[in-house]
Amino acid sequence: MRPGQSIELLKELHILTRDGKLNQDSRRKLKQVYHLYNFIEPLLEEVVSARGDLTLVDLGAGKSYLGFILYDLFLKTREGGHIYGIETRDELVAKSRELAARLGFARMSFLNLSVEDSIESPELPEHIDIVTALHACNTATDDAIRFALHKRARFIVLVPCCQAEVAAALRRHKNESFAKTPLSEIWRHPLHTREFGSQLTNVLRCLLLESHGYQLTVTELVGWEHSMKNELIIARATNQPRGNAQQRLAQILAELNLEELRGRFAY
C-alpha cells in the first residue's frame, strides 16, 4: 500500500476486502493498477510542471477505477487539476458521483455521454491535457482518438479492445482479396481474421496519430497471463507529423481491400 491511500476507496473498488485485507485476486488487481499508474504518473507530472494545472478525461470510464486511483494518488493533495469520467450507463455514473462526494474528491466530474457525443459536449473544456481510454469497446477507441485530436490533447493513453470492425471488413471482402493479393492468406482462417484484424486496427490507429503529430510508445500493459487485451499505446503531441503516415495508411487500406474504412482511419 502507498502512503495516504484511501482505504475506503480500495474497498469500494474491490481491491481490498471489506475487512481491509488483500486476497490473491486483489493482489493481482492492485499490481495492475500500480503498473498502469507508473505509466501515467510521469505524464501527469509533466503537465502540472508545465502549466500548474491539469485536465484529464477518461472515456468509457465504467466504474471509473482509473480516475479514482489517479485522483487518490496524484491529485488529492494538490490544489489544481480536474478529472472527468465519461460513461453511458446511468447506474455507474450515479455510483461514481456518490463515491466521489463521499470521499471528498471535489475535482471529479462524471458525465452520462457516449464517447462520440463527448467530442462536442459543452460540459467539457475546449482543451484537455490527457485523454485515457482503457478497453473502450469496438469503435469507441477510435472515437476517443477523435476526441483527443479535437481537444488538442498533449497525451493520449489507450488500451484498445474488441476491434471487430476491421475483422468484419476483412471477412466481407475475403473472396475479392484472395484474387487480389497473396497477403489474404494471413486472414484466411477465422481465428487469424480476428487476431489479424485486431493487430491491423491498432497499426492503423498508430499511423493516424503519427499523421497528426504524435510520437508513440507501444508496449504491454501487464503480463499476458492477466489479459489478452494487453496493448498499451501512449501518444505524445509533438506538432511534427510523420510525413509518410497518411500515405502508408492509404496504401495498407488499398492493399488489404479495406478502403471503405478510410473515413475512420484517414483524416
Coordinates of C-alpha atoms in Angstrom, one line a residue:
M1 CA 0.0 0.0 0.0
R2 CA 1.2 3.5 -0.8
P3 CA 1.2 6.2 2.0
G4 CA -2.0 8.2 2.2
Q5 CA -4.1 5.9 0.0
S6 CA -7.8 5.9 0.8
I7 CA -8.7 2.5 2.3
E8 CA -12.4 3.2 1.7
L9 CA -11.7 3.7 -2.0
L10 CA -9.8 0.5 -2.3
K11 CA -12.6 -1.4 -0.6
E12 CA -15.2 0.2 -3.0
L13 CA -13.0 -0.8 -6.0
H14 CA -12.8 -4.3 -4.5
I15 CA -9.1 -4.1 -4.3
L16 CA -9.3 -4.6 -0.6
T17 CA -11.8 -6.9 1.0
R18 CA -14.4 -5.5 3.4
D19 CA -12.2 -6.3 6.3
G20 CA -9.3 -4.4 4.7
K21 CA -7.3 -7.4 3.5
L22 CA -5.7 -8.4 0.3
N23 CA -6.5 -11.8 -1.2
Q24 CA -4.8 -13.3 -4.2
D25 CA -7.2 -11.8 -6.7
S26 CA -7.0 -8.3 -5.2
R27 CA -3.2 -8.5 -5.1
R28 CA -3.3 -9.1 -8.9
K29 CA -5.7 -6.1 -9.3
L30 CA -3.5 -3.9 -7.2
K31 CA -0.4 -4.9 -9.2
Q32 CA -2.2 -4.0 -12.5
V33 CA -3.4 -0.6 -11.1
Y34 CA 0.1 0.3 -9.9
H35 CA 1.6 -0.8 -13.1
L36 CA -0.7 1.5 -15.1
Y37 CA -0.2 4.3 -12.7
N38 CA 3.5 4.1 -13.2
F39 CA 3.0 4.7 -16.9
I40 CA 0.6 7.7 -16.4
E41 CA 2.2 9.4 -13.4
P42 CA 5.1 10.9 -15.4
L43 CA 2.6 12.4 -17.9
L44 CA 0.7 14.0 -15.0
E45 CA 3.9 15.4 -13.5
E46 CA 5.0 16.8 -16.9
V47 CA 1.6 18.6 -17.5
V48 CA 1.5 20.0 -13.9
S49 CA 5.1 21.2 -14.1
A50 CA 4.5 22.9 -17.5
R51 CA 1.3 24.8 -16.6
G52 CA 0.4 24.3 -13.0
D53 CA -2.9 22.7 -13.7
L54 CA -4.3 19.5 -15.3
T55 CA -7.4 18.3 -17.1
L56 CA -7.8 14.5 -17.7
V57 CA -10.7 12.8 -19.4
D58 CA -11.3 9.1 -19.0
L59 CA -13.5 7.9 -21.9
G60 CA -15.7 4.8 -21.5
A61 CA -14.8 5.0 -17.8
G62 CA -17.1 2.2 -16.5
K63 CA -16.8 2.2 -12.7
S64 CA -14.0 4.9 -13.0
Y65 CA -11.4 2.8 -11.3
L66 CA -8.6 4.7 -13.2
G67 CA -10.0 8.1 -12.5
F68 CA -10.4 7.4 -8.8
I69 CA -6.9 5.9 -8.4
L70 CA -5.3 8.8 -10.3
Y71 CA -7.1 11.3 -8.1
D72 CA -6.3 9.5 -4.9
L73 CA -2.6 9.0 -5.6
F74 CA -1.8 12.2 -7.5
L75 CA -4.4 15.0 -7.3
K76 CA -5.8 14.6 -3.8
T77 CA -3.1 16.5 -2.1
R78 CA -2.8 19.2 -4.8
E79 CA -4.8 22.3 -5.3
G80 CA -5.4 22.1 -9.0
G81 CA -6.4 19.5 -11.5
H82 CA -9.7 18.0 -12.6
I83 CA -10.7 14.5 -13.8
Y84 CA -13.7 13.8 -15.9
G85 CA -15.2 10.3 -16.3
I86 CA -17.4 9.7 -19.4
E87 CA -19.8 6.7 -19.3
T88 CA -23.1 5.8 -20.9
R89 CA -24.5 3.6 -18.1
D90 CA -26.7 5.7 -15.7
E91 CA -26.1 3.5 -12.7
L92 CA -22.3 3.6 -13.0
V93 CA -22.3 7.4 -13.4
A94 CA -24.6 7.8 -10.4
K95 CA -22.5 5.5 -8.3
S96 CA -19.2 7.3 -9.2
R97 CA -20.8 10.7 -8.4
E98 CA -21.9 9.3 -5.0
L99 CA -18.5 7.8 -4.2
A100 CA -16.6 11.0 -5.2
A101 CA -18.8 13.1 -2.9
R102 CA -18.4 10.6 0.0
L103 CA -14.6 10.6 -0.4
G104 CA -14.4 14.4 -0.8
F105 CA -12.9 14.2 -4.3
A106 CA -14.4 17.5 -5.3
R107 CA -12.5 17.9 -8.6
M108 CA -14.0 14.8 -10.2
S109 CA -17.0 15.0 -12.6
F110 CA -18.9 12.2 -14.2
L111 CA -20.9 12.7 -17.4
N112 CA -23.5 10.4 -18.9
L113 CA -22.3 10.6 -22.5
S114 CA -21.1 8.3 -25.3
V115 CA -17.5 8.8 -26.3
E116 CA -18.8 10.1 -29.7
D117 CA -21.2 12.6 -28.1
S118 CA -18.5 13.9 -25.7
I119 CA -16.5 15.3 -28.6
E120 CA -18.9 18.3 -29.0
S121 CA -20.3 18.4 -25.4
P122 CA -20.3 21.9 -23.9
E123 CA -19.9 20.2 -20.5
L124 CA -16.2 19.6 -21.2
P125 CA -13.4 22.2 -21.5
E126 CA -12.2 23.2 -25.0
H127 CA -8.7 21.8 -24.3
I128 CA -7.9 18.6 -22.4
D129 CA -4.3 17.7 -21.3
I130 CA -4.6 13.9 -21.1
V131 CA -7.1 11.6 -22.6
T132 CA -7.4 7.9 -21.5
A133 CA -9.5 5.1 -22.9
L134 CA -9.0 1.7 -21.4
H135 CA -10.8 -1.2 -23.0
A136 CA -13.3 1.1 -24.8
C137 CA -15.0 -1.5 -26.9
N138 CA -15.0 -1.7 -30.7
T139 CA -15.1 1.8 -32.4
A140 CA -15.1 3.7 -29.0
T141 CA -11.3 3.7 -29.1
D142 CA -11.5 5.4 -32.5
D143 CA -14.0 7.9 -31.1
A144 CA -11.6 8.5 -28.2
I145 CA -8.8 9.3 -30.7
R146 CA -11.1 11.8 -32.5
F147 CA -12.0 13.3 -29.1
A148 CA -8.3 13.7 -28.2
L149 CA -7.4 15.3 -31.6
H150 CA -10.4 17.7 -31.3
K151 CA -9.3 18.7 -27.8
R152 CA -5.6 19.0 -28.8
A153 CA -4.6 16.6 -26.0
R154 CA -1.0 16.6 -25.0
F155 CA -1.0 12.9 -24.1
I156 CA -3.3 10.0 -25.2
V157 CA -3.3 6.7 -23.3
L158 CA -5.1 3.8 -25.0
V159 CA -5.6 0.2 -24.1
P160 CA -7.7 -0.9 -27.2
C161 CA -10.3 -3.6 -27.0
C162 CA -12.8 -5.5 -29.2
Q163 CA -11.5 -4.4 -32.6
A164 CA -14.4 -6.0 -34.5
E165 CA -14.9 -3.6 -37.4
V166 CA -11.7 -4.3 -39.3
A167 CA -12.1 -8.0 -38.9
A168 CA -15.7 -7.8 -40.2
A169 CA -14.5 -5.9 -43.3
L170 CA -11.8 -8.4 -43.9
R171 CA -14.4 -11.2 -43.8
R172 CA -16.8 -9.3 -46.1
H173 CA -14.1 -8.9 -48.8
K174 CA -12.3 -12.2 -48.3
N175 CA -13.1 -13.6 -51.8
E176 CA -12.0 -10.4 -53.6
S177 CA -8.9 -10.3 -51.5
F178 CA -7.9 -13.9 -52.4
A179 CA -7.9 -12.8 -56.1
K180 CA -6.0 -9.6 -55.4
T181 CA -3.2 -10.4 -53.0
P182 CA -1.4 -13.4 -51.5
L183 CA -1.4 -11.5 -48.2
S184 CA -5.0 -12.6 -47.8
E185 CA -3.6 -15.9 -46.5
I186 CA -2.8 -14.0 -43.4
W187 CA -6.5 -13.8 -42.5
R188 CA -7.9 -16.9 -44.4
H189 CA -8.9 -18.8 -41.2
P190 CA -11.5 -17.2 -38.9
L191 CA -9.2 -17.2 -35.9
H192 CA -6.5 -15.4 -37.9
T193 CA -9.1 -13.0 -39.2
R194 CA -9.9 -12.0 -35.7
E195 CA -6.4 -11.7 -34.5
F196 CA -5.0 -10.0 -37.6
G197 CA -8.0 -7.6 -37.6
S198 CA -7.1 -6.7 -34.0
Q199 CA -3.5 -6.1 -34.8
L200 CA -4.2 -4.2 -38.0
T201 CA -6.7 -1.9 -36.3
N202 CA -4.0 -0.8 -33.8
V203 CA -1.5 -0.3 -36.6
L204 CA -3.9 2.0 -38.5
R205 CA -4.6 3.9 -35.3
C206 CA -0.9 4.4 -34.7
L207 CA -0.4 5.7 -38.3
L208 CA -3.4 8.1 -37.8
L209 CA -1.9 9.5 -34.6
E210 CA 1.5 9.9 -36.2
S211 CA 0.0 11.7 -39.1
H212 CA -1.4 14.2 -36.6
G213 CA 1.9 14.9 -35.0
Y214 CA 2.1 12.4 -32.1
Q215 CA 5.1 10.3 -31.1
L216 CA 4.1 6.8 -30.0
T217 CA 5.2 4.3 -27.4
V218 CA 3.6 0.9 -27.9
T219 CA 4.1 -1.7 -25.2
E220 CA 2.5 -4.3 -23.0
L221 CA 0.3 -3.1 -20.1
V222 CA 0.6 -6.2 -17.9
G223 CA 1.7 -9.8 -18.3
W224 CA -0.2 -11.8 -20.9
E225 CA -1.3 -14.1 -18.1
H226 CA -3.6 -11.3 -16.8
S227 CA -5.3 -10.1 -20.0
M228 CA -5.1 -10.9 -23.7
K229 CA -6.2 -7.3 -24.4
N230 CA -2.9 -6.0 -23.3
E231 CA -1.6 -3.5 -25.8
L232 CA -0.8 -0.1 -24.3
I233 CA -0.4 2.9 -26.7
I234 CA 0.9 6.2 -25.3
A235 CA 0.9 9.1 -27.7
R236 CA 2.7 12.4 -27.0
A237 CA 1.9 15.5 -29.0
T238 CA 5.0 16.9 -30.9
N239 CA 3.4 19.0 -33.6
Q240 CA 5.7 17.2 -36.0
P241 CA 3.6 14.9 -38.2
R242 CA 5.3 11.8 -39.7
G243 CA 5.5 12.8 -43.4
N244 CA 4.5 9.5 -44.9
A245 CA 2.0 8.3 -42.3
Q246 CA -1.1 9.1 -44.3
Q247 CA 0.4 7.6 -47.5
R248 CA 1.3 4.4 -45.7
L249 CA -2.1 4.2 -44.2
A250 CA -3.8 4.7 -47.6
Q251 CA -1.5 2.0 -49.1
I252 CA -2.4 -0.5 -46.4
L253 CA -6.2 0.1 -46.9
A254 CA -5.9 -0.3 -50.6
E255 CA -3.6 -3.4 -50.5
L256 CA -5.9 -5.2 -48.0
N257 CA -9.2 -4.2 -49.7
L258 CA -10.3 -2.0 -46.8
E259 CA -10.8 1.3 -48.5
E260 CA -14.3 1.5 -47.1
L261 CA -12.7 2.3 -43.7
R262 CA -10.8 5.3 -44.9
G263 CA -13.1 7.7 -43.2
R264 CA -12.3 6.1 -39.8
F265 CA -8.6 5.9 -40.1
A266 CA -7.5 8.6 -42.6
Y267 CA -8.5 12.2 -41.8

